[in-house]
GROMACS .gro file of C-alpha atoms in nm:
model
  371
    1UNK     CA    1   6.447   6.828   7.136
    2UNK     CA    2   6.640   6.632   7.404
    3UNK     CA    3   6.994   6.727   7.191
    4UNK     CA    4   6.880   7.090   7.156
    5UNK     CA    5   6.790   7.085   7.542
    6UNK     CA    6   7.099   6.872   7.591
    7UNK     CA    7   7.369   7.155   7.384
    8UNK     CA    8   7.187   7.465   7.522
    9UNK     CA    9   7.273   7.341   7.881
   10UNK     CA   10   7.637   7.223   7.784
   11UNK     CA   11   7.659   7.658   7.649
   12UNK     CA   12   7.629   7.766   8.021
   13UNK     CA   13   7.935   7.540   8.147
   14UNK     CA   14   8.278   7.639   8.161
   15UNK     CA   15   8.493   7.566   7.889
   16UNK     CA   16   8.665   7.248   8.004
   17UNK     CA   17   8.355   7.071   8.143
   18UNK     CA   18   8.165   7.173   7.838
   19UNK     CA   19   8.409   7.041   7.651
   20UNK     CA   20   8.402   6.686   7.804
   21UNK     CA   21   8.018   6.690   7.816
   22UNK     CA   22   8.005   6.812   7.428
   23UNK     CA   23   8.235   6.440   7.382
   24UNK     CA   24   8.005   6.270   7.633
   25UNK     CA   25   7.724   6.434   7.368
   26UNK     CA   26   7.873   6.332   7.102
   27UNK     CA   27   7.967   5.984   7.147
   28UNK     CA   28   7.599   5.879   7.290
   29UNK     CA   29   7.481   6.058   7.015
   30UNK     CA   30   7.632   5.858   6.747
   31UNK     CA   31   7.528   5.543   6.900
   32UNK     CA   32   7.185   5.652   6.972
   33UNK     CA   33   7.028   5.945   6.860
   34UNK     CA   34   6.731   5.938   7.064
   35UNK     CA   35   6.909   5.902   7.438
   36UNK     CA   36   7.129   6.129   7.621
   37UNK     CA   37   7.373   6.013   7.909
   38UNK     CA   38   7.405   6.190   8.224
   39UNK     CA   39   7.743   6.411   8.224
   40UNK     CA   40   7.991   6.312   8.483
   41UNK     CA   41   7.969   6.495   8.819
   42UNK     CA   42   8.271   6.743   8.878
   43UNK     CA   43   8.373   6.957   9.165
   44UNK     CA   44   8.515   7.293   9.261
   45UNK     CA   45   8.852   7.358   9.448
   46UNK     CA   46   8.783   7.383   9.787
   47UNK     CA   47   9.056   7.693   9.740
   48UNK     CA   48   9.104   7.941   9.449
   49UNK     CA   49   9.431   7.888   9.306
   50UNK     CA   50   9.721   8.182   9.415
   51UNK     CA   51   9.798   8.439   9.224
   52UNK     CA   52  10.119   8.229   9.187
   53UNK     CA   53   9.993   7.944   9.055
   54UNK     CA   54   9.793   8.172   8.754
   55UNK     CA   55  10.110   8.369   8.693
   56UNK     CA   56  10.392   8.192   8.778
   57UNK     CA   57  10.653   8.434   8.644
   58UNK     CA   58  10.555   8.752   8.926
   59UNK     CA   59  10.785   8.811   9.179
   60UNK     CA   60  10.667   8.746   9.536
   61UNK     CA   61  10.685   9.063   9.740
   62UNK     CA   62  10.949   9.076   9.992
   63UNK     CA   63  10.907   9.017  10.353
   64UNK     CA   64  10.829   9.262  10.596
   65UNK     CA   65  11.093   9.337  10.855
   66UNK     CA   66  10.895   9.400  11.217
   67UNK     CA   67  10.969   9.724  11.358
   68UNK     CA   68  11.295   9.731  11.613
   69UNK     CA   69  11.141   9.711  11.919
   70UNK     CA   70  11.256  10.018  12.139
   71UNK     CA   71  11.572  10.013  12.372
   72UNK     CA   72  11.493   9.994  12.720
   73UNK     CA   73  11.601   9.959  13.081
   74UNK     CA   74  11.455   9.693  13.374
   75UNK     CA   75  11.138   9.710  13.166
   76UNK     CA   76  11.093  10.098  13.145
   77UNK     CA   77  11.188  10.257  12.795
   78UNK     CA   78  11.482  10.493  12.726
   79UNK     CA   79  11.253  10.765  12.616
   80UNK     CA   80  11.072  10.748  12.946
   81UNK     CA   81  11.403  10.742  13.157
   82UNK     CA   82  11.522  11.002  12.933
   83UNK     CA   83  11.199  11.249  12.993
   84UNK     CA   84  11.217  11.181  13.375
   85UNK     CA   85  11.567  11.237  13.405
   86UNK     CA   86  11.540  11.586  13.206
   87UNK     CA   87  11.211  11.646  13.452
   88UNK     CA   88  11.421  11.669  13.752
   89UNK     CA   89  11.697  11.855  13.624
   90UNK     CA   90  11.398  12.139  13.425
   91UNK     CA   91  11.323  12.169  13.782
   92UNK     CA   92  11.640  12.211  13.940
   93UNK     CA   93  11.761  12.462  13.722
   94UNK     CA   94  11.420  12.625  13.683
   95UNK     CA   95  11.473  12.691  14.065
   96UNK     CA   96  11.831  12.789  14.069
   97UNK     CA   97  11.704  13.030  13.767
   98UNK     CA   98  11.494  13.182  13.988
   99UNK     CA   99  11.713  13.241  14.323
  100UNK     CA  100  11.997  13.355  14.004
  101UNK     CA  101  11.742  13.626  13.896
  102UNK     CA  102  11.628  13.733  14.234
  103UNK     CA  103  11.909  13.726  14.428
  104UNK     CA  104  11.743  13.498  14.686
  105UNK     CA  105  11.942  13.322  14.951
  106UNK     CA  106  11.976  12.933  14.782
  107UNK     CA  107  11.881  12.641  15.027
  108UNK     CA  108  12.170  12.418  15.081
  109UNK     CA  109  12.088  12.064  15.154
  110UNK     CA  110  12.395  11.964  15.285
  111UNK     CA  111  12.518  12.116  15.593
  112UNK     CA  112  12.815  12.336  15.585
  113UNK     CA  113  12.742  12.662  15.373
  114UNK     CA  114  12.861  12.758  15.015
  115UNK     CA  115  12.593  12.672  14.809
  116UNK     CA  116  12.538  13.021  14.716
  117UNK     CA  117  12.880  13.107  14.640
  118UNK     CA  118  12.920  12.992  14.295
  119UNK     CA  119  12.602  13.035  14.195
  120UNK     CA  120  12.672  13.459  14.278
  121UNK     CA  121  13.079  13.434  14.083
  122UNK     CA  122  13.178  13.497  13.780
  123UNK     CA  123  13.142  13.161  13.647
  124UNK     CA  124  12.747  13.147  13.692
  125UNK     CA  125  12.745  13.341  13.390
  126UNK     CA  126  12.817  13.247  13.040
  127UNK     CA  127  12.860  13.531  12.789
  128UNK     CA  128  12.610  13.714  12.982
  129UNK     CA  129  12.424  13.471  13.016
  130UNK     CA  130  12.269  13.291  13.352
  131UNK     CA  131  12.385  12.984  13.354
  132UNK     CA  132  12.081  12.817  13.564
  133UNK     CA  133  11.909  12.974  13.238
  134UNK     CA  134  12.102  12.739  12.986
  135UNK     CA  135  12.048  12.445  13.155
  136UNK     CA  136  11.681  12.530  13.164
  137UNK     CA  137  11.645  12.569  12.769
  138UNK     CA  138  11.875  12.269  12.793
  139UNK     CA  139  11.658  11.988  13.007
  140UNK     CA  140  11.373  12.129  12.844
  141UNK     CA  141  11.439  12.020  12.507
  142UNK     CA  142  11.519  11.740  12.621
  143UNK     CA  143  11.216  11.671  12.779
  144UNK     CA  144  11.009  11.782  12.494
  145UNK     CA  145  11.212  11.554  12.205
  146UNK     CA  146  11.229  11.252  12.462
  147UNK     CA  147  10.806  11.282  12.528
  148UNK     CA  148  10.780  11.307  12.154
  149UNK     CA  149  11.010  11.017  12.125
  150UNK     CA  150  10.736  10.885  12.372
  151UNK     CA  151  10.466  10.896  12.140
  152UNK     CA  152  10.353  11.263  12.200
  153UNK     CA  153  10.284  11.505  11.867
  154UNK     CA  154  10.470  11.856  12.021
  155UNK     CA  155  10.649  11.831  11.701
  156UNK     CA  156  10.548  11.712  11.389
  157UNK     CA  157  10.689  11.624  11.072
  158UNK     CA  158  11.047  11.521  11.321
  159UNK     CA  159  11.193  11.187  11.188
  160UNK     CA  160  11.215  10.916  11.493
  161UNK     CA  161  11.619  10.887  11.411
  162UNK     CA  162  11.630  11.270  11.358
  163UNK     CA  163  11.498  11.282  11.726
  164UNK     CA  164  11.736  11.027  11.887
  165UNK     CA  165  12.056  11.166  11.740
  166UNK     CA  166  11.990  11.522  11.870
  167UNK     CA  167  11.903  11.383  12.180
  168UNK     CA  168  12.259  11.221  12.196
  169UNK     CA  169  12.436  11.572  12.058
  170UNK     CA  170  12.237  11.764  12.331
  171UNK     CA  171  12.331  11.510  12.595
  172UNK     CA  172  12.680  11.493  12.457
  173UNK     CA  173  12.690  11.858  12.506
  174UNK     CA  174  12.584  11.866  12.864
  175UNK     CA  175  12.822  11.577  12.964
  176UNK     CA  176  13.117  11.800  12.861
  177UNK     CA  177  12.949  12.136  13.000
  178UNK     CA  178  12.924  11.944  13.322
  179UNK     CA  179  13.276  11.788  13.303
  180UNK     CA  180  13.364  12.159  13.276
  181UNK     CA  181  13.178  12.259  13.522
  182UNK     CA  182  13.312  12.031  13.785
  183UNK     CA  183  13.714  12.084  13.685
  184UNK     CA  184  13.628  12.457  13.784
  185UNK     CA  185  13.483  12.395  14.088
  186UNK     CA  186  13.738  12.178  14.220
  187UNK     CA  187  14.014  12.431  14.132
  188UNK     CA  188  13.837  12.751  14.148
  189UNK     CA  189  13.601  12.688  14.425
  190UNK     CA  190  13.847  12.473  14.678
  191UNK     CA  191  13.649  12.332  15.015
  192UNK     CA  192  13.297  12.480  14.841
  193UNK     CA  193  13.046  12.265  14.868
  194UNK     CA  194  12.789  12.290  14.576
  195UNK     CA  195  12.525  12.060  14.536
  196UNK     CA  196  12.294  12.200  14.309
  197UNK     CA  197  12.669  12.139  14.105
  198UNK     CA  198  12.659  11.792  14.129
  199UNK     CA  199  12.355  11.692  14.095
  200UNK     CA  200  12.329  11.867  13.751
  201UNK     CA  201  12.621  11.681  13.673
  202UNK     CA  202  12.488  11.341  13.772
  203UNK     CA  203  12.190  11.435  13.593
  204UNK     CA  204  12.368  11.487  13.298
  205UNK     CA  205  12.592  11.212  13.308
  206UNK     CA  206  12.290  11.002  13.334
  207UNK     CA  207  12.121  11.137  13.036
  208UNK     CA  208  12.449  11.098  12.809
  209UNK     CA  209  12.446  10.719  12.926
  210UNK     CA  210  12.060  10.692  12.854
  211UNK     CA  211  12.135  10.810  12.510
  212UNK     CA  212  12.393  10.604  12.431
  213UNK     CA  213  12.192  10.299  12.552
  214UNK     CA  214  11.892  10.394  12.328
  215UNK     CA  215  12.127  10.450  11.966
  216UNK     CA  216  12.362  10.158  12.059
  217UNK     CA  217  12.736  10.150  12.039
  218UNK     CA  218  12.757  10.033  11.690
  219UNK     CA  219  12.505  10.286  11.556
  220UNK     CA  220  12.722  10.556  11.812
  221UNK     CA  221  13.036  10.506  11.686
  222UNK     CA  222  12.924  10.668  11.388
  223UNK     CA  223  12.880  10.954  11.472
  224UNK     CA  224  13.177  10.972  11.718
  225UNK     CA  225  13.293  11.236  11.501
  226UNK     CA  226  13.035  11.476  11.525
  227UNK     CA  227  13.032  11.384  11.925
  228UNK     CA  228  13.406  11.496  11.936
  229UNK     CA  229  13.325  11.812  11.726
  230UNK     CA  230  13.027  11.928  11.997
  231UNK     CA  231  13.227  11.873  12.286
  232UNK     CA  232  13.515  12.085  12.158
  233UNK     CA  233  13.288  12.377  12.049
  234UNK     CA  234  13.129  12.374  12.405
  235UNK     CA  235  13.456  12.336  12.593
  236UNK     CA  236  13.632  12.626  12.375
  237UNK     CA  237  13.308  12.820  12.426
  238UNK     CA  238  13.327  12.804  12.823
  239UNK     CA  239  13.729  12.827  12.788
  240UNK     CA  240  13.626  13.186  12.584
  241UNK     CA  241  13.363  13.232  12.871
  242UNK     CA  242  13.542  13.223  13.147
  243UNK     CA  243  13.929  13.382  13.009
  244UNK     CA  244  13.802  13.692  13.222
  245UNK     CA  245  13.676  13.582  13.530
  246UNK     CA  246  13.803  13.583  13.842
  247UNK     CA  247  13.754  13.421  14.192
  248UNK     CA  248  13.699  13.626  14.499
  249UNK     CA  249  13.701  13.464  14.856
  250UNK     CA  250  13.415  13.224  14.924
  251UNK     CA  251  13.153  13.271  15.199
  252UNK     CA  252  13.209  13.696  15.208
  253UNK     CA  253  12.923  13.835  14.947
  254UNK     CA  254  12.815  14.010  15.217
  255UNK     CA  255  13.126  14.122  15.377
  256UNK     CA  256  13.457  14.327  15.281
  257UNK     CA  257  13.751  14.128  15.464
  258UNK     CA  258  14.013  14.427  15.468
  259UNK     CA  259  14.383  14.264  15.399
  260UNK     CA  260  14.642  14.224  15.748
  261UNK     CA  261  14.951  14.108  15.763
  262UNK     CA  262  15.061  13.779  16.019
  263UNK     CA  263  15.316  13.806  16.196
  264UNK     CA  264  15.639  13.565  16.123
  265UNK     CA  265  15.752  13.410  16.422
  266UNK     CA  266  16.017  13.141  16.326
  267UNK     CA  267  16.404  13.234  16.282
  268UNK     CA  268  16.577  13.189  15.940
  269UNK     CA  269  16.799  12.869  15.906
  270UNK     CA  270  17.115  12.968  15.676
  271UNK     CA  271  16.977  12.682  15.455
  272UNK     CA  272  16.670  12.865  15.442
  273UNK     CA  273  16.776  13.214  15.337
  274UNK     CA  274  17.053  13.044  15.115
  275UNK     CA  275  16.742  12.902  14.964
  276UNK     CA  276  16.539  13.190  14.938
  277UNK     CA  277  16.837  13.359  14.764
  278UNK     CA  278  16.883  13.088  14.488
  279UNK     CA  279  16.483  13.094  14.441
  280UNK     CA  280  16.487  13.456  14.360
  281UNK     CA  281  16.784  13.402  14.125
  282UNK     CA  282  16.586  13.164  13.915
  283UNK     CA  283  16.251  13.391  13.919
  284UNK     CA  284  16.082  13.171  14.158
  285UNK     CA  285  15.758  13.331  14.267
  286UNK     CA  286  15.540  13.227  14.560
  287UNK     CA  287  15.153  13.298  14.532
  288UNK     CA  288  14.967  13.342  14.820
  289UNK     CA  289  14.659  13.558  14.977
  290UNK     CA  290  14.663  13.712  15.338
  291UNK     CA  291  14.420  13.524  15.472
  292UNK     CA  292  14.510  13.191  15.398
  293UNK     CA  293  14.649  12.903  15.651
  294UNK     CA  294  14.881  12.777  15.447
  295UNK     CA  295  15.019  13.023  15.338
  296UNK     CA  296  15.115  13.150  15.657
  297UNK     CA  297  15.273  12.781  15.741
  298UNK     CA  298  15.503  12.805  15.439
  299UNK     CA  299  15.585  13.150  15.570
  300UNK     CA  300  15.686  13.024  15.913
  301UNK     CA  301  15.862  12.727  15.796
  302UNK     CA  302  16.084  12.991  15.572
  303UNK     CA  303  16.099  13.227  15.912
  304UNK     CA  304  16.101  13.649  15.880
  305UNK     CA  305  16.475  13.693  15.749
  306UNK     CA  306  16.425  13.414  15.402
  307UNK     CA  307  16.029  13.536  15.377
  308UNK     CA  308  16.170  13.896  15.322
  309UNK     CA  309  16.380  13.788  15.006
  310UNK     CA  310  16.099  13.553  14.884
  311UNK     CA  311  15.941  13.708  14.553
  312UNK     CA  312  15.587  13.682  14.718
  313UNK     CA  313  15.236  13.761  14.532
  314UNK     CA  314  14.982  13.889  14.714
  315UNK     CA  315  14.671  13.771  14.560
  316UNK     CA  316  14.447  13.966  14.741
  317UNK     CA  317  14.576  14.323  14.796
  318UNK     CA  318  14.319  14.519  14.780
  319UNK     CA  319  14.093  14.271  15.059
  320UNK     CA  320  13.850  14.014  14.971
  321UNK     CA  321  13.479  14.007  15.024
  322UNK     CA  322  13.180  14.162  14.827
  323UNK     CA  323  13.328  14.299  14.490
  324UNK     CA  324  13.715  14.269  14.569
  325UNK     CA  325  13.872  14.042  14.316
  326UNK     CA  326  14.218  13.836  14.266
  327UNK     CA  327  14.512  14.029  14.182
  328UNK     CA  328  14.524  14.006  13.759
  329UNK     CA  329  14.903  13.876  13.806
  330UNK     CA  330  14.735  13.565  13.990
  331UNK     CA  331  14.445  13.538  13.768
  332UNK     CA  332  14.695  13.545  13.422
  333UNK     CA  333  14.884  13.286  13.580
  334UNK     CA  334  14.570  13.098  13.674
  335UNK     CA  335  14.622  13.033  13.997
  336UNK     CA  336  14.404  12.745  14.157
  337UNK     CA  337  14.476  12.747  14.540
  338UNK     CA  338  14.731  12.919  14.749
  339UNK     CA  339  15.020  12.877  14.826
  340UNK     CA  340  15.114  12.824  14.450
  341UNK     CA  341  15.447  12.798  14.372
  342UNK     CA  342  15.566  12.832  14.014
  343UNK     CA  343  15.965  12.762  13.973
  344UNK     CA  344  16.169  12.721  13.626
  345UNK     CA  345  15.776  12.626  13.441
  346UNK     CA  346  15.647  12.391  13.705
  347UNK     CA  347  15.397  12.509  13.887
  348UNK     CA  348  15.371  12.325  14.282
  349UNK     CA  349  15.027  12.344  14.467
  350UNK     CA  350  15.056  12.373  14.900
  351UNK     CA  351  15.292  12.445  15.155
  352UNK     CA  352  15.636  12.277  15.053
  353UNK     CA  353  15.902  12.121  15.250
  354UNK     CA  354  16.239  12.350  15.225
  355UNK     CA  355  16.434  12.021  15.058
  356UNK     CA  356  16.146  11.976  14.804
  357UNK     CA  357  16.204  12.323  14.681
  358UNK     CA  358  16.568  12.314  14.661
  359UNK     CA  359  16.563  11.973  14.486
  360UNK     CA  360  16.267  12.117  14.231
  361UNK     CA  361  16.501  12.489  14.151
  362UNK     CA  362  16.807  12.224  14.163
  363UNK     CA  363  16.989  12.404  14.505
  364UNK     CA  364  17.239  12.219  14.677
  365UNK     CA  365  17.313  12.226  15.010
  366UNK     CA  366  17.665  12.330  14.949
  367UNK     CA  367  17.444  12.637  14.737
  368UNK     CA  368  17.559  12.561  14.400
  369UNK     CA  369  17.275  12.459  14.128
  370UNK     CA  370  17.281  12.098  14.012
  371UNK     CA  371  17.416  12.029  13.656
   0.00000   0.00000   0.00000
């Protein structure tokens, strides 16, 4: 009974201890059939062997990378300087939008005047468009892609990379709108203050830089080329724009300045009428308006008898004001400022000393051309 008892226990073991109890069995048993020794005490693993150790030959999985922690700056993220950056400017231009639509009188914050002047031109408007209006749309998708950057759900199913790199197209195309924006003003609009103009710009500026900080420069150079190709289709856009418009006299919207003439004062030197002469030889044309300083100067300095053979361009014939418009002769030529002088190709900005002309149409004083 004991060896029945002894084998039915041994059945319940696992194979290797059963195995070295059935030998411990056996061997007591052949040297006395009636006793039974005590099988050896064993233990378990105080941990279950890896998946490695059973099956050497799998392949451990590969690491996991940590997500890139997001770009950031003095502690804040991009995203969130992006989103506050395109806050202010959706409210800038959501006001300028509405003084655009309304015709409202805009508040200027610097002293001075002229806030409103290029905000009522030609150059407000883009293909019929408001302007204020596009940079709405504009810092509002900004705002909206950089709060979903943020964390926000406005749009799902949008890739996190997708998001970044239309942030930096969209930024790349307000950094060249602005750039635009402020060659015109500085040529177009000259002693106009704007600041509603330069604060978009600094706002945009700003956002470009934010975006560039948040991709990288390494990850930005790639896509240089697609950068290049934006800003050209925005500047040829605005180029396309703007081909018609004209500049009419700042500070008059409300007023019609009718056109005088001033009266020349100054004698003609023989230099100066020999000079005048040789200048309207080589097509030399001074453009001018009637109202302008420095115009008159150059005038004076030439004196009534040279001014009378000058080939002068009125810019302004017709007055200046509410709805009077440059001269299209001036506008073709794009004229900038006045005085302009164009002679032989080059084109000369301000009043002009008499010896600066002569040496840029190559008079002598003797009156023969240089070789």
């Amino acid at each position: 009974m004991a060896t029945i008892s002894a084998t039915l226990s041994i059945s319940f073991l696992p194979s290797s201890i059963r195995f070295a109890v059935a030998t411990t069995s056996t061997s007591t048993t052949s040297s006395s059939s009636w006793r039974i020794k005590r099988p050896a005490r064993f233990r378990c693993c105080a941990e279950p062997s890896s998946p490695e150790q059973e099956n050497p030959s799998t392949p451990a999985p590969p690491p996991v990378k940590p997500p890139a922690s997001p770009s950031s700056l003095w502690g804040i993220s991009t995203s969130t300087w992006s989103a506050g950056v395109a806050g202010l400017g959706f409210l800038e231009t959501a006001y300028l939008s509405y003084i655009k639509l309304t015709g409202s009188e805009a508040f200027c914050p610097v002293s001075g005047g002229g806030c409103g002047d290029v905000l009522q031109s030609d150059y407000s408007v883009v293909f019929g468009i408001p302007l204020p209006l596009l940079g709405l749309v504009a810092y509002g998708l900004v705002l909206t892609l950089s709060l979903q950057e943020n964390g926000k759900k406005f749009l799902p199913g949008i890739d996190d990379l997708d998001i970044r790199l239309t942030l930096l197209l969209i930024s790349t195309s307000m950094a060249t709108a602005s750039s635009y924006f402020l060659y015109i003003l500085n040529t177009r609009f000259i002693r106009t203050s704007c600041s509603y103009c330069l604060l978009s710009a600094f706002l945009s500026f700003t956002l470009f830089s934010i975006r560039v900080k948040d991709l990288g420069l390494e990850r930005v150079q790639k896509f240089v080329g697609l950068q290049l190709s934006v800003a050209i289709i925005v500047a040829l856009a605005l180029t396309n724009s703007y081909s018609s418009a004209t500049t009419q006299l700042n500070g008059t919207d409300d007023f019609v300045l009718e056109r005088y003439d001033t009266e020349i004062t100054t004698e003609s030197t023989p230099f100066a009428i020999a000079l005048a002469k040789h200048l309207h030889s080589v097509g030399a044309k001074m453009y001018g308006a009637f109202w302008c300083s420095h115009c008159n100067e150059q005038k004076q300095i030439f004196g009534r008898e040279a001014t009378k053979i000058l080939d002068y361009v009125e810019c302004f014939p017709n007055g200046a004001g509410k709805g009077k418009k440059m001269a299209p002769e001036c506008a073709a030529a794009g004229i900038e400022g006045f005085p302009t002088w164009i002679i032989n190709g080059k084109v000369l900005g301000g009043d002009q000393e008499l010896p600066i002309l002569a040496e840029e149409s190559g008079f002598t004083v003797e009156g023969t051309e240089q070789s």
